[in-house]
Amino acid sequence: MTLPEIRKPHPARCHCGAVELEVTLAPKGLATARRCDCSFCARRGAVAVTVPLDGLRVVKGEDNLTLYTWNTGTAKHYFCKTCGIYTHHRRRSNPNEYGLNAACLDGVNPRDLDPVAWTDGIDHPSDRT
């Protein structure tokens, strides 16, 4: 199966279109796709791709994003206030990166990315003392 072409920058949006992003994926692009099994991500179920911090720009709807964080507060998860779609998060595993919901990328069906690797969020290195 051929993966869709990802432009630099590439448009991404929530379901209702209230939030629009432009993203430049990390060098490996869609090959960075992964899921996490931490208590939050396992329930959310989204496939995330890697975006460097300087590779994400909110084009429209910044005031329509809501933030969810817990525990250490390192990971910051953003959702559209209108439709509830998770768009992106600042990673706990690497705060210099965002994880972007691959399903928000225009022209990308996350099913086409299978098989998608899983990250061990239950035994996260940041939780070790």
Short mmCIF file of N, CA and C in Angstrom, two decimals:
data_model
loop_
_atom_site.label_atom_id
_atom_site.label_comp_id
_atom_site.label_asym_id
_atom_site.label_seq_id
_atom_site.Cartn_x
_atom_site.Cartn_y
_atom_site.Cartn_z
N MET A 1 0.84 -1.18 0.00
CA MET A 1 0.00 0.00 0.00
C MET A 1 0.89 1.25 0.00
N THR A 2 0.52 2.22 -0.78
CA THR A 2 1.27 3.46 -0.88
C THR A 2 0.70 4.48 0.10
N LEU A 3 1.58 5.09 0.88
CA LEU A 3 1.14 6.13 1.82
C LEU A 3 0.91 7.43 1.07
N PRO A 4 -0.01 8.25 1.58
CA PRO A 4 -0.28 9.53 0.92
C PRO A 4 0.93 10.45 0.99
N GLU A 5 1.01 11.36 0.04
CA GLU A 5 2.09 12.35 0.04
C GLU A 5 1.82 13.37 1.14
N ILE A 6 2.85 13.66 1.90
CA ILE A 6 2.75 14.65 2.97
C ILE A 6 3.55 15.87 2.55
N ARG A 7 2.86 17.00 2.43
CA ARG A 7 3.50 18.25 2.03
C ARG A 7 4.20 18.88 3.23
N LYS A 8 5.04 19.85 2.97
CA LYS A 8 5.71 20.64 4.02
C LYS A 8 5.37 22.09 3.82
N PRO A 9 4.56 22.70 4.66
CA PRO A 9 3.76 22.09 5.72
C PRO A 9 2.51 21.42 5.16
N HIS A 10 1.92 20.56 5.98
CA HIS A 10 0.73 19.82 5.59
C HIS A 10 -0.46 20.28 6.44
N PRO A 11 -1.63 20.42 5.86
CA PRO A 11 -2.79 20.83 6.65
C PRO A 11 -3.34 19.69 7.51
N ALA A 12 -3.83 20.08 8.67
CA ALA A 12 -4.49 19.16 9.59
C ALA A 12 -5.64 19.91 10.24
N ARG A 13 -6.68 19.19 10.59
CA ARG A 13 -7.84 19.86 11.20
C ARG A 13 -8.64 18.88 12.05
N CYS A 14 -9.43 19.46 12.94
CA CYS A 14 -10.35 18.66 13.75
C CYS A 14 -11.54 18.25 12.87
N HIS A 15 -12.52 17.59 13.43
CA HIS A 15 -13.67 17.11 12.66
C HIS A 15 -14.54 18.25 12.16
N CYS A 16 -14.82 19.23 13.01
CA CYS A 16 -15.75 20.31 12.63
C CYS A 16 -15.07 21.45 11.87
N GLY A 17 -13.75 21.47 11.83
CA GLY A 17 -13.02 22.51 11.11
C GLY A 17 -12.78 23.77 11.91
N ALA A 18 -13.17 23.79 13.18
CA ALA A 18 -12.94 24.98 14.01
C ALA A 18 -11.46 25.17 14.31
N VAL A 19 -10.69 24.07 14.32
CA VAL A 19 -9.25 24.12 14.56
C VAL A 19 -8.54 23.64 13.30
N GLU A 20 -7.65 24.49 12.79
CA GLU A 20 -6.84 24.13 11.63
C GLU A 20 -5.37 24.32 11.98
N LEU A 21 -4.56 23.35 11.59
CA LEU A 21 -3.12 23.37 11.86
C LEU A 21 -2.36 23.24 10.55
N GLU A 22 -1.12 23.69 10.57
CA GLU A 22 -0.14 23.37 9.54
C GLU A 22 1.01 22.69 10.25
N VAL A 23 1.39 21.52 9.74
CA VAL A 23 2.43 20.76 10.42
C VAL A 23 3.50 20.31 9.43
N THR A 24 4.72 20.28 9.94
CA THR A 24 5.83 19.69 9.22
C THR A 24 6.28 18.51 10.06
N LEU A 25 6.04 17.32 9.55
CA LEU A 25 6.37 16.12 10.31
C LEU A 25 7.87 15.96 10.47
N ALA A 26 8.25 15.16 11.47
CA ALA A 26 9.66 14.81 11.67
C ALA A 26 10.17 14.14 10.40
N PRO A 27 11.50 14.08 10.23
CA PRO A 27 12.07 13.56 8.98
C PRO A 27 11.52 12.20 8.52
N LYS A 28 11.17 11.31 9.40
CA LYS A 28 10.66 10.00 8.97
C LYS A 28 9.16 10.03 8.68
N GLY A 29 8.53 11.20 8.81
CA GLY A 29 7.15 11.39 8.41
C GLY A 29 6.16 10.41 9.02
N LEU A 30 5.34 9.80 8.18
CA LEU A 30 4.31 8.88 8.65
C LEU A 30 4.90 7.61 9.27
N ALA A 31 6.17 7.33 9.01
CA ALA A 31 6.82 6.16 9.60
C ALA A 31 6.99 6.31 11.11
N THR A 32 6.77 7.51 11.65
CA THR A 32 6.86 7.73 13.10
C THR A 32 5.57 7.35 13.81
N ALA A 33 4.57 6.88 13.08
CA ALA A 33 3.26 6.55 13.66
C ALA A 33 3.41 5.54 14.79
N ARG A 34 2.70 5.82 15.90
CA ARG A 34 2.71 4.89 17.02
C ARG A 34 1.50 5.15 17.91
N ARG A 35 1.22 4.16 18.72
CA ARG A 35 0.18 4.26 19.75
C ARG A 35 0.86 4.07 21.10
N CYS A 36 0.20 4.53 22.14
CA CYS A 36 0.72 4.41 23.50
C CYS A 36 -0.31 3.67 24.34
N ASP A 37 0.18 2.88 25.30
CA ASP A 37 -0.75 2.13 26.15
C ASP A 37 -0.87 2.69 27.57
N CYS A 38 -0.50 3.96 27.77
CA CYS A 38 -0.72 4.57 29.09
C CYS A 38 -2.23 4.64 29.35
N SER A 39 -2.61 4.94 30.58
CA SER A 39 -4.02 4.93 30.95
C SER A 39 -4.86 5.89 30.10
N PHE A 40 -4.29 6.97 29.66
CA PHE A 40 -5.04 7.95 28.85
C PHE A 40 -5.05 7.55 27.37
N CYS A 41 -3.89 7.32 26.81
CA CYS A 41 -3.80 7.02 25.37
C CYS A 41 -4.52 5.74 24.99
N ALA A 42 -4.47 4.73 25.85
CA ALA A 42 -5.15 3.47 25.54
C ALA A 42 -6.64 3.70 25.37
N ARG A 43 -7.20 4.61 26.14
CA ARG A 43 -8.63 4.92 26.02
C ARG A 43 -8.91 5.81 24.80
N ARG A 44 -7.98 6.68 24.50
CA ARG A 44 -8.14 7.59 23.36
C ARG A 44 -7.99 6.85 22.05
N GLY A 45 -7.02 5.95 21.97
CA GLY A 45 -6.86 5.07 20.82
C GLY A 45 -6.30 5.69 19.55
N ALA A 46 -5.85 6.90 19.59
CA ALA A 46 -5.38 7.57 18.38
C ALA A 46 -3.98 7.13 17.98
N VAL A 47 -3.71 7.18 16.69
CA VAL A 47 -2.38 6.97 16.15
C VAL A 47 -1.73 8.35 16.09
N ALA A 48 -0.55 8.49 16.68
CA ALA A 48 0.15 9.78 16.68
C ALA A 48 1.41 9.71 15.83
N VAL A 49 1.67 10.80 15.11
CA VAL A 49 2.91 10.94 14.35
C VAL A 49 3.70 12.09 14.97
N THR A 50 5.01 12.10 14.73
CA THR A 50 5.90 13.05 15.39
C THR A 50 6.03 14.35 14.61
N VAL A 51 5.93 15.46 15.37
CA VAL A 51 6.12 16.80 14.84
C VAL A 51 7.06 17.54 15.79
N PRO A 52 8.18 18.11 15.29
CA PRO A 52 9.02 18.92 16.17
C PRO A 52 8.23 20.13 16.68
N LEU A 53 8.64 20.67 17.82
CA LEU A 53 7.91 21.82 18.39
C LEU A 53 7.76 22.96 17.39
N ASP A 54 8.79 23.22 16.60
CA ASP A 54 8.70 24.33 15.64
C ASP A 54 7.99 23.92 14.35
N GLY A 55 7.47 22.68 14.30
CA GLY A 55 6.81 22.19 13.10
C GLY A 55 5.29 22.23 13.16
N LEU A 56 4.73 22.86 14.19
CA LEU A 56 3.28 22.94 14.31
C LEU A 56 2.86 24.38 14.46
N ARG A 57 1.90 24.78 13.64
CA ARG A 57 1.36 26.14 13.72
C ARG A 57 -0.16 26.05 13.69
N VAL A 58 -0.79 26.72 14.66
CA VAL A 58 -2.24 26.81 14.68
C VAL A 58 -2.64 27.92 13.71
N VAL A 59 -3.31 27.55 12.64
CA VAL A 59 -3.72 28.50 11.60
C VAL A 59 -5.04 29.16 11.99
N LYS A 60 -5.93 28.38 12.60
CA LYS A 60 -7.26 28.86 12.95
C LYS A 60 -7.73 28.12 14.20
N GLY A 61 -8.38 28.84 15.10
CA GLY A 61 -9.05 28.22 16.22
C GLY A 61 -8.24 27.98 17.47
N GLU A 62 -7.14 28.71 17.64
CA GLU A 62 -6.35 28.52 18.87
C GLU A 62 -7.22 28.70 20.11
N ASP A 63 -8.14 29.65 20.06
CA ASP A 63 -9.04 29.88 21.19
C ASP A 63 -10.08 28.77 21.34
N ASN A 64 -10.16 27.88 20.36
CA ASN A 64 -11.11 26.77 20.41
C ASN A 64 -10.45 25.48 20.90
N LEU A 65 -9.14 25.54 21.19
CA LEU A 65 -8.45 24.38 21.74
C LEU A 65 -8.59 24.37 23.26
N THR A 66 -8.82 23.22 23.81
CA THR A 66 -8.84 23.06 25.26
C THR A 66 -7.72 22.10 25.64
N LEU A 67 -7.19 22.27 26.82
CA LEU A 67 -6.02 21.53 27.28
C LEU A 67 -6.41 20.55 28.39
N TYR A 68 -5.89 19.33 28.30
CA TYR A 68 -6.03 18.35 29.36
C TYR A 68 -4.65 17.89 29.77
N THR A 69 -4.40 17.90 31.07
CA THR A 69 -3.13 17.42 31.61
C THR A 69 -3.40 16.79 32.97
N TRP A 70 -2.52 15.93 33.40
CA TRP A 70 -2.66 15.30 34.71
C TRP A 70 -1.29 14.86 35.19
N ASN A 71 -1.25 14.29 36.40
CA ASN A 71 -0.05 13.76 37.02
C ASN A 71 1.08 14.79 37.01
N THR A 72 2.16 14.58 36.27
CA THR A 72 3.29 15.51 36.30
C THR A 72 3.00 16.80 35.53
N GLY A 73 2.00 16.80 34.68
CA GLY A 73 1.67 17.98 33.88
C GLY A 73 2.59 18.17 32.69
N THR A 74 3.50 17.24 32.46
CA THR A 74 4.45 17.37 31.35
C THR A 74 3.74 17.21 30.01
N ALA A 75 2.94 16.16 29.88
CA ALA A 75 2.18 15.94 28.65
C ALA A 75 1.00 16.89 28.63
N LYS A 76 0.80 17.56 27.52
CA LYS A 76 -0.29 18.51 27.36
C LYS A 76 -1.10 18.09 26.14
N HIS A 77 -2.33 17.67 26.38
CA HIS A 77 -3.20 17.12 25.33
C HIS A 77 -4.23 18.17 24.93
N TYR A 78 -4.30 18.45 23.62
CA TYR A 78 -5.18 19.49 23.10
C TYR A 78 -6.34 18.89 22.32
N PHE A 79 -7.53 19.43 22.55
CA PHE A 79 -8.77 18.98 21.94
C PHE A 79 -9.56 20.18 21.43
N CYS A 80 -10.35 19.97 20.38
CA CYS A 80 -11.27 20.99 19.91
C CYS A 80 -12.44 21.07 20.89
N LYS A 81 -12.77 22.27 21.36
CA LYS A 81 -13.88 22.46 22.29
C LYS A 81 -15.23 22.14 21.65
N THR A 82 -15.32 22.28 20.34
CA THR A 82 -16.60 22.08 19.67
C THR A 82 -16.89 20.61 19.38
N CYS A 83 -15.99 19.93 18.70
CA CYS A 83 -16.26 18.54 18.30
C CYS A 83 -15.58 17.51 19.20
N GLY A 84 -14.66 17.94 20.05
CA GLY A 84 -14.01 17.04 21.00
C GLY A 84 -12.85 16.24 20.45
N ILE A 85 -12.47 16.47 19.20
CA ILE A 85 -11.39 15.69 18.59
C ILE A 85 -10.05 16.08 19.19
N TYR A 86 -9.27 15.05 19.56
CA TYR A 86 -7.88 15.25 20.00
C TYR A 86 -7.07 15.59 18.75
N THR A 87 -6.40 16.74 18.77
CA THR A 87 -5.60 17.15 17.63
C THR A 87 -4.12 16.84 17.83
N HIS A 88 -3.58 17.17 19.01
CA HIS A 88 -2.15 16.98 19.24
C HIS A 88 -1.84 17.04 20.73
N HIS A 89 -0.63 16.65 21.06
CA HIS A 89 -0.18 16.77 22.45
C HIS A 89 1.32 17.01 22.49
N ARG A 90 1.75 17.70 23.53
CA ARG A 90 3.17 17.83 23.79
C ARG A 90 3.57 16.60 24.58
N ARG A 91 4.58 15.91 24.11
CA ARG A 91 4.91 14.61 24.65
C ARG A 91 5.60 14.64 26.00
N ARG A 92 5.24 13.68 26.82
CA ARG A 92 5.94 13.46 28.08
C ARG A 92 7.26 12.77 27.80
N SER A 93 7.28 11.87 26.83
CA SER A 93 8.50 11.13 26.51
C SER A 93 9.57 12.02 25.92
N ASN A 94 9.16 13.08 25.22
CA ASN A 94 10.09 14.05 24.66
C ASN A 94 9.37 15.39 24.54
N PRO A 95 9.50 16.26 25.54
CA PRO A 95 8.79 17.55 25.52
C PRO A 95 9.22 18.47 24.38
N ASN A 96 10.22 18.05 23.58
CA ASN A 96 10.61 18.83 22.40
C ASN A 96 9.84 18.41 21.16
N GLU A 97 8.85 17.55 21.35
CA GLU A 97 8.05 17.07 20.23
C GLU A 97 6.56 17.15 20.55
N TYR A 98 5.79 17.21 19.49
CA TYR A 98 4.35 17.00 19.59
C TYR A 98 4.05 15.63 19.01
N GLY A 99 3.02 15.02 19.53
CA GLY A 99 2.39 13.89 18.87
C GLY A 99 1.15 14.46 18.21
N LEU A 100 0.98 14.21 16.93
CA LEU A 100 -0.16 14.73 16.19
C LEU A 100 -1.08 13.57 15.84
N ASN A 101 -2.37 13.75 16.04
CA ASN A 101 -3.35 12.75 15.67
C ASN A 101 -3.30 12.58 14.15
N ALA A 102 -2.81 11.43 13.70
CA ALA A 102 -2.64 11.18 12.27
C ALA A 102 -3.96 11.32 11.52
N ALA A 103 -5.07 11.04 12.18
CA ALA A 103 -6.38 11.15 11.53
C ALA A 103 -6.76 12.59 11.22
N CYS A 104 -6.07 13.55 11.83
CA CYS A 104 -6.35 14.97 11.55
C CYS A 104 -5.62 15.46 10.30
N LEU A 105 -4.64 14.70 9.82
CA LEU A 105 -3.91 15.09 8.61
C LEU A 105 -4.81 14.95 7.39
N ASP A 106 -4.93 15.99 6.60
CA ASP A 106 -5.73 15.92 5.39
C ASP A 106 -5.23 14.79 4.50
N GLY A 107 -6.15 13.93 4.05
CA GLY A 107 -5.82 12.88 3.12
C GLY A 107 -5.21 11.63 3.73
N VAL A 108 -5.15 11.55 5.06
CA VAL A 108 -4.54 10.39 5.72
C VAL A 108 -5.62 9.60 6.46
N ASN A 109 -5.68 8.31 6.20
CA ASN A 109 -6.52 7.40 6.95
C ASN A 109 -5.57 6.57 7.81
N PRO A 110 -5.67 6.67 9.15
CA PRO A 110 -4.73 5.96 10.01
C PRO A 110 -4.69 4.45 9.76
N ARG A 111 -5.75 3.90 9.24
CA ARG A 111 -5.78 2.47 8.93
C ARG A 111 -4.72 2.11 7.89
N ASP A 112 -4.41 3.07 7.02
CA ASP A 112 -3.39 2.84 5.99
C ASP A 112 -1.98 2.77 6.58
N LEU A 113 -1.82 3.14 7.84
CA LEU A 113 -0.50 3.14 8.48
C LEU A 113 -0.18 1.82 9.17
N ASP A 114 -1.16 0.92 9.25
CA ASP A 114 -0.95 -0.36 9.92
C ASP A 114 0.14 -1.17 9.25
N PRO A 115 0.91 -1.95 10.00
CA PRO A 115 0.83 -2.06 11.45
C PRO A 115 1.49 -0.87 12.14
N VAL A 116 0.90 -0.43 13.23
CA VAL A 116 1.41 0.70 14.00
C VAL A 116 2.04 0.17 15.29
N ALA A 117 3.26 0.62 15.56
CA ALA A 117 3.98 0.20 16.77
C ALA A 117 3.31 0.76 18.03
N TRP A 118 3.50 0.08 19.13
CA TRP A 118 3.00 0.52 20.43
C TRP A 118 4.17 0.97 21.30
N THR A 119 3.96 2.06 22.03
CA THR A 119 4.93 2.56 23.00
C THR A 119 4.47 2.15 24.38
N ASP A 120 5.41 1.74 25.23
CA ASP A 120 5.08 1.34 26.60
C ASP A 120 4.90 2.57 27.48
N GLY A 121 3.67 3.01 27.60
CA GLY A 121 3.36 4.16 28.45
C GLY A 121 3.02 3.76 29.87
N ILE A 122 2.74 2.47 30.07
CA ILE A 122 2.43 1.98 31.42
C ILE A 122 3.71 2.01 32.27
N ASP A 123 4.82 1.56 31.69
CA ASP A 123 6.11 1.56 32.40
C ASP A 123 6.97 2.67 31.78
N HIS A 124 6.49 3.89 31.86
CA HIS A 124 7.16 5.03 31.22
C HIS A 124 8.46 5.38 31.93
N PRO A 125 9.54 5.62 31.18
CA PRO A 125 10.83 5.96 31.80
C PRO A 125 10.76 7.18 32.73
N SER A 126 9.87 8.10 32.47
CA SER A 126 9.73 9.29 33.33
C SER A 126 9.16 8.95 34.69
N ASP A 127 8.54 7.77 34.83
CA ASP A 127 7.93 7.37 36.08
C ASP A 127 8.92 6.63 36.99
N ARG A 128 10.09 6.30 36.48
CA ARG A 128 11.08 5.54 37.27
C ARG A 128 11.84 6.49 38.18
N THR A 129 12.11 6.03 39.37
CA THR A 129 12.88 6.86 40.32
C THR A 129 14.26 6.35 40.50
#
